[in-house]
XYZ file of C-alpha atoms in Angstrom:
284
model
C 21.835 -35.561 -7.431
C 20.476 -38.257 -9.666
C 17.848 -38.391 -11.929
C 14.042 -39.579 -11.007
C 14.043 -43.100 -12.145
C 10.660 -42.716 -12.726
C 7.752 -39.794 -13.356
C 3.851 -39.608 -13.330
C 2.334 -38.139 -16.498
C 1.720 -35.167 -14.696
C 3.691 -32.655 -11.878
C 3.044 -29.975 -9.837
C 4.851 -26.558 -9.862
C 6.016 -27.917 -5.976
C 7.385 -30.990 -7.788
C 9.507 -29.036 -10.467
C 11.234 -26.865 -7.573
C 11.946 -30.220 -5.881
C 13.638 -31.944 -8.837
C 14.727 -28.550 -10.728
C 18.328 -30.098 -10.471
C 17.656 -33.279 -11.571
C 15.427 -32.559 -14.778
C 15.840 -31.141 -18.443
C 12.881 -28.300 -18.253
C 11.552 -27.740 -21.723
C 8.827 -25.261 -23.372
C 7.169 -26.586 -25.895
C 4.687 -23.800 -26.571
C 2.758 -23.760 -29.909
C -0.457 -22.407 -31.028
C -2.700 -23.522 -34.063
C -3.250 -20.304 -34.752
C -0.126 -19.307 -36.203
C 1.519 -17.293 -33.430
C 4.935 -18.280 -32.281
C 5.985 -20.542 -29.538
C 9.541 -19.151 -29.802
C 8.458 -15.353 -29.415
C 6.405 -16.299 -26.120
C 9.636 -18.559 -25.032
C 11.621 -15.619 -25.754
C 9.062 -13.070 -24.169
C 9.436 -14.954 -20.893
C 10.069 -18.212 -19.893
C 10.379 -20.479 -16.765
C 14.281 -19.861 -15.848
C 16.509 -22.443 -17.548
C 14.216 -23.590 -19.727
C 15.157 -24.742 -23.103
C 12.770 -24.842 -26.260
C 11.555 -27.255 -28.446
C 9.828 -26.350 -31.803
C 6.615 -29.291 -32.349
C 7.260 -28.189 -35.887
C 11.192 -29.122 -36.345
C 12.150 -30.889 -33.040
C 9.407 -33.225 -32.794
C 8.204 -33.763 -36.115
C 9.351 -35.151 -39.226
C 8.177 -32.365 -42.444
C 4.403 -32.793 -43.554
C 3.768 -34.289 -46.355
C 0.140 -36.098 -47.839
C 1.617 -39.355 -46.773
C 2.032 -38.304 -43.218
C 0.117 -35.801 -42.389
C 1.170 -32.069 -41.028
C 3.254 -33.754 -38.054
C 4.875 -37.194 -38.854
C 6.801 -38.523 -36.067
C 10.600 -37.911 -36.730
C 13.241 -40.723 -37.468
C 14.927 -41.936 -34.502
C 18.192 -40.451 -35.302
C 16.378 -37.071 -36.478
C 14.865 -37.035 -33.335
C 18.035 -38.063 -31.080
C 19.871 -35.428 -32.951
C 17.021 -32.317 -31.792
C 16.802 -34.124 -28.329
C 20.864 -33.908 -27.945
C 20.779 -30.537 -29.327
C 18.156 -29.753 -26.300
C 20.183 -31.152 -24.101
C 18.050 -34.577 -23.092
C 20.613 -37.450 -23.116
C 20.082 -41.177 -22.507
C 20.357 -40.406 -18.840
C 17.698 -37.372 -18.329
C 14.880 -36.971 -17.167
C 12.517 -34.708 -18.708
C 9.566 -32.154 -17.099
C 7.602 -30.208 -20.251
C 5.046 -27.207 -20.252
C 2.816 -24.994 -22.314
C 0.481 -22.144 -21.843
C -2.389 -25.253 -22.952
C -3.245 -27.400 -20.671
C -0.618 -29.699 -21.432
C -2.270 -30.333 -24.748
C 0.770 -29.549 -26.499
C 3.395 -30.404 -24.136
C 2.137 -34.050 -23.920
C 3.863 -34.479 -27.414
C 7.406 -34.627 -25.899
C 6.221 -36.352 -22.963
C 4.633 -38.924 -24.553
C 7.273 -39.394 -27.159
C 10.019 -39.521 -24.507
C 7.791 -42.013 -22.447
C 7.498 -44.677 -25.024
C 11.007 -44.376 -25.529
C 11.512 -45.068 -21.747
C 12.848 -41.702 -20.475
C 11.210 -40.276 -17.340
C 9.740 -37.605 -18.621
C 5.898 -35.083 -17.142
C 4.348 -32.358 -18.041
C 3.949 -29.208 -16.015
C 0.148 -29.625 -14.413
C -1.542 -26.085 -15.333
C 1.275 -25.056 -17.510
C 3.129 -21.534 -17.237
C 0.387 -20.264 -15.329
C 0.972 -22.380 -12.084
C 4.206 -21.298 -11.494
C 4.524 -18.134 -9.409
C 7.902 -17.677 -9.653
C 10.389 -15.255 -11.617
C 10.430 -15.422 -15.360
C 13.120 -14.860 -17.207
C 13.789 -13.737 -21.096
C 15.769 -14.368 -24.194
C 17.414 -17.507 -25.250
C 18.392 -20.273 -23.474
C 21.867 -21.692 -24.672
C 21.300 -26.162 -24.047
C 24.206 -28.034 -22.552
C 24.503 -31.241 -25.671
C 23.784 -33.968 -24.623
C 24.366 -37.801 -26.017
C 21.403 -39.568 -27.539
C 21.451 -42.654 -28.357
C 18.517 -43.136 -31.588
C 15.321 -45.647 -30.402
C 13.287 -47.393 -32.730
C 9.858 -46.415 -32.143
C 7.602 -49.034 -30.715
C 5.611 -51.113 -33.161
C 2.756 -51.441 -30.666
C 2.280 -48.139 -29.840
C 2.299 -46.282 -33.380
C -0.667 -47.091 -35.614
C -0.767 -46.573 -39.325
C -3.440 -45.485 -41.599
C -4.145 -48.973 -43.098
C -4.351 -50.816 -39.697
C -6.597 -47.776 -38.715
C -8.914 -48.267 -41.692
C -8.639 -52.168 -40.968
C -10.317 -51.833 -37.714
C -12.610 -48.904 -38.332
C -15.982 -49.304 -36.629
C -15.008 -52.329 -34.590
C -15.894 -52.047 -31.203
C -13.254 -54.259 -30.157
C -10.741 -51.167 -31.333
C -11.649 -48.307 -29.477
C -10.433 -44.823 -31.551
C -10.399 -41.352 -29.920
C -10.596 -38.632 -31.431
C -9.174 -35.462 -28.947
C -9.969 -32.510 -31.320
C -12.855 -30.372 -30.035
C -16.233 -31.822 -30.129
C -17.329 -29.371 -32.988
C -14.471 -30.812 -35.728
C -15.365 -34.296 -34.448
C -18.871 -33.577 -35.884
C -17.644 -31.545 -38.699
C -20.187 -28.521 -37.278
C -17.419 -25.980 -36.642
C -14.187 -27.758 -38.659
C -10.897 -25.569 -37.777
C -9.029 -24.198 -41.060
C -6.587 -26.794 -41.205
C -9.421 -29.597 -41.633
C -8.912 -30.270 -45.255
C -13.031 -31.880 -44.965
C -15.430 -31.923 -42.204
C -15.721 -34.852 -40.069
C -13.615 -37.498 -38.801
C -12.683 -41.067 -38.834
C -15.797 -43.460 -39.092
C -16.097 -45.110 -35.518
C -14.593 -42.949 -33.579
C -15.322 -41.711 -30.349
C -15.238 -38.123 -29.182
C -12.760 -37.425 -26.339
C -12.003 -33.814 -26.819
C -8.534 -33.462 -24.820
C -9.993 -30.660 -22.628
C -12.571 -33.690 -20.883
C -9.121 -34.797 -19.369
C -8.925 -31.603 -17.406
C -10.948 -30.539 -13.841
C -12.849 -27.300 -13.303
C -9.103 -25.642 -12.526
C -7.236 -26.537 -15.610
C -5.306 -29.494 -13.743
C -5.360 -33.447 -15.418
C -8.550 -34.939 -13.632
C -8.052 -37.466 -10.863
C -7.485 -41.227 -12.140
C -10.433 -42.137 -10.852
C -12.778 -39.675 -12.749
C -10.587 -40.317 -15.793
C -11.218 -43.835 -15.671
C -14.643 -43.334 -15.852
C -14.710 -41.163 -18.540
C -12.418 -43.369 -21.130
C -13.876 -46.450 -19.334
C -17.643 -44.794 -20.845
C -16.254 -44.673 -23.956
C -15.315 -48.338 -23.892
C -11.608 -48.672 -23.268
C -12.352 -50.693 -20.371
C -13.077 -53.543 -22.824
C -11.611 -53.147 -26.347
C -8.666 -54.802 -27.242
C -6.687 -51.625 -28.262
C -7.434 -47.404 -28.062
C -6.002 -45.536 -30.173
C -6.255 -41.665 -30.169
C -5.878 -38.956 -33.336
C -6.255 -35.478 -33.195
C -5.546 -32.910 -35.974
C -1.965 -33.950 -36.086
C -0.788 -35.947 -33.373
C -0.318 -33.467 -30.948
C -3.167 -33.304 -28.645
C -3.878 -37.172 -29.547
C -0.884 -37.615 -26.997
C -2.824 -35.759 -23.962
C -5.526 -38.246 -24.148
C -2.689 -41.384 -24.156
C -1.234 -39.711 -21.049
C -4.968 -39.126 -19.548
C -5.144 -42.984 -20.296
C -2.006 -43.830 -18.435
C -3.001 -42.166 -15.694
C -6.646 -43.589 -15.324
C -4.319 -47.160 -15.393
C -5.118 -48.029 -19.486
C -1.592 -49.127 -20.788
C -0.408 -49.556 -24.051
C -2.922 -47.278 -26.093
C -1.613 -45.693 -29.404
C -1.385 -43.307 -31.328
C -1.954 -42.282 -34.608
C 0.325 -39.800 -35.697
C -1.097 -38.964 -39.266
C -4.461 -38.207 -37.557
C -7.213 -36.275 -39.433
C -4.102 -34.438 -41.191
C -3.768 -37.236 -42.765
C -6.938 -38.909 -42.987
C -9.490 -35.838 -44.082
C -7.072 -35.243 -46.484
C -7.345 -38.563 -48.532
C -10.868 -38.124 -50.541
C -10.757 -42.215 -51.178
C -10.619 -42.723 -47.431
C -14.338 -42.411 -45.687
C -15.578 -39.497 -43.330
C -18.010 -39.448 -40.703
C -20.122 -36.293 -39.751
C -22.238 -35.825 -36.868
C -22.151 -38.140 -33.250
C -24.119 -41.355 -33.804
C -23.420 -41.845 -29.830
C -25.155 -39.252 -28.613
C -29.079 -38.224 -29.159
């Protein structure tokens, strides 16, 4: 059977059974907190799933310049996505234990590269079938190295260029209490974050069940925040990771082309000459 041409940001357990055949299933589990993604993988996984590490798959090494999770080179990355088995042909379903908070890093990735590719609505937990353990041995696949679109990536000085400009709407999906700087994480190197931005915590994208929010209730959300009338969103995070739930949230409220910037607060907070912004001048 061939490929779906084409996927939503987001599919049900139901879905995956349907297409099983058709996709490349990858975990992409990862946790701030230092545990490993590759022990839970290992521990139990969604049968023929293969892994991909955010770390050394889908990131280039951090560094001061780029912040804890650069996006790779196009032939870095082709060479991890062959190893996993996506080719130029495949089409690509991702989960996490998360939310899809850190699954939406391959599926966003893959997307602007124009590969079908979803993430697993309510993660591991919503499938109720058998698990199974140990490694998973990918089939190679050819991949053929894509530049990464200029309109979708956004660097730290066209960031700074358009900070506080209402006309460039910036999200910031980290957990309202580092977007104030009242309860920064340990991998904040300062309180705070980028001056203009808007909280959108990535969790806001999610209903009462853990499943992405209905297009309609998403568009009202981002459209509250203004994307409804700036000229270009782009969303940070920490390090680019859960940055990319709140571009597929976007997508499937109907906002297209919105960014990201992959250095994020990683990047930013660490640079003392850049400015920081503590508290929420949008709310009280």
């Amino acid at each position: 059977m061939s490929r779906p041409q084409t996927l939503p940001v987001a599919v049900s357990a139901d879905r995956l059974r349907t297409d099983r055949d058709q996709v490349v299933l990858v975990d992409s589990r990862w946790y701030l907190d230092g545990r490993s993604g590759r022990e839970a993988h290992l521990a139990g996984h969604i049968p023929g799933a293969v892994f991909a590490d955010v770390d050394t798959d889908l990131a280039a090494p951090g560094s001061a310049e780029g912040g804890r999770h650069p996006l790779p080179s196009p032939e870095d990355l082709a060479a991890s996505l062959g190893r996993l088995g996506i080719g130029d042909d495949s089409a690509v379903v991702v989960y996490d234990d998360a939310g899809g908070s850190v699954a939406a890093r391959l599926v966003w990735m893959l997307r602007v590269l124009g590969t079908p590719a979803a993430f697993l609505d309510g993660g591991i937990q919503a499938w109720d079938g058998p698990l199974e353990t140990g490694e998973v041995a990918p089939e190679p696949a050819g991949r053929t190295p894509v530049p990464w679109p200029s309109d979708r990536v956004a660097g730290t000085e066209g960031v700074r260029a358009r900070t506080g400009s209402p006309e460039h709407l910036l999200l910031d999906a980290r957990v309202y209490g580092r977007f104030t700087g009242e309860e920064p994480a340990p991998v904040d190197a300062r309180p705070g974050h980028v001056p203009g931005a808007r909280s959108a915590a990535w969790q806001g994208n999610l209903d009462g069940d853990g499943f992405l929010a209905s297009p309609e209730r998403l568009r009202e959300r981002f459209f509250t925040l203004g994307a409804d009338t700036a000229e270009t969103v782009t969303a940070y995070c920490g390090s680019g990771v859960t940055a990319c739930h709140d571009l597929l949230a976007l997508e499937h409220a109907g906002v297209a082309g919105a960014r990201l910037y992959p250095g994020s607060w990683s990047r930013w907070g660490g640079d003392e000459s850049l400015p920081a912004e503590t508290g929420d001048p949008h709310r009280g």
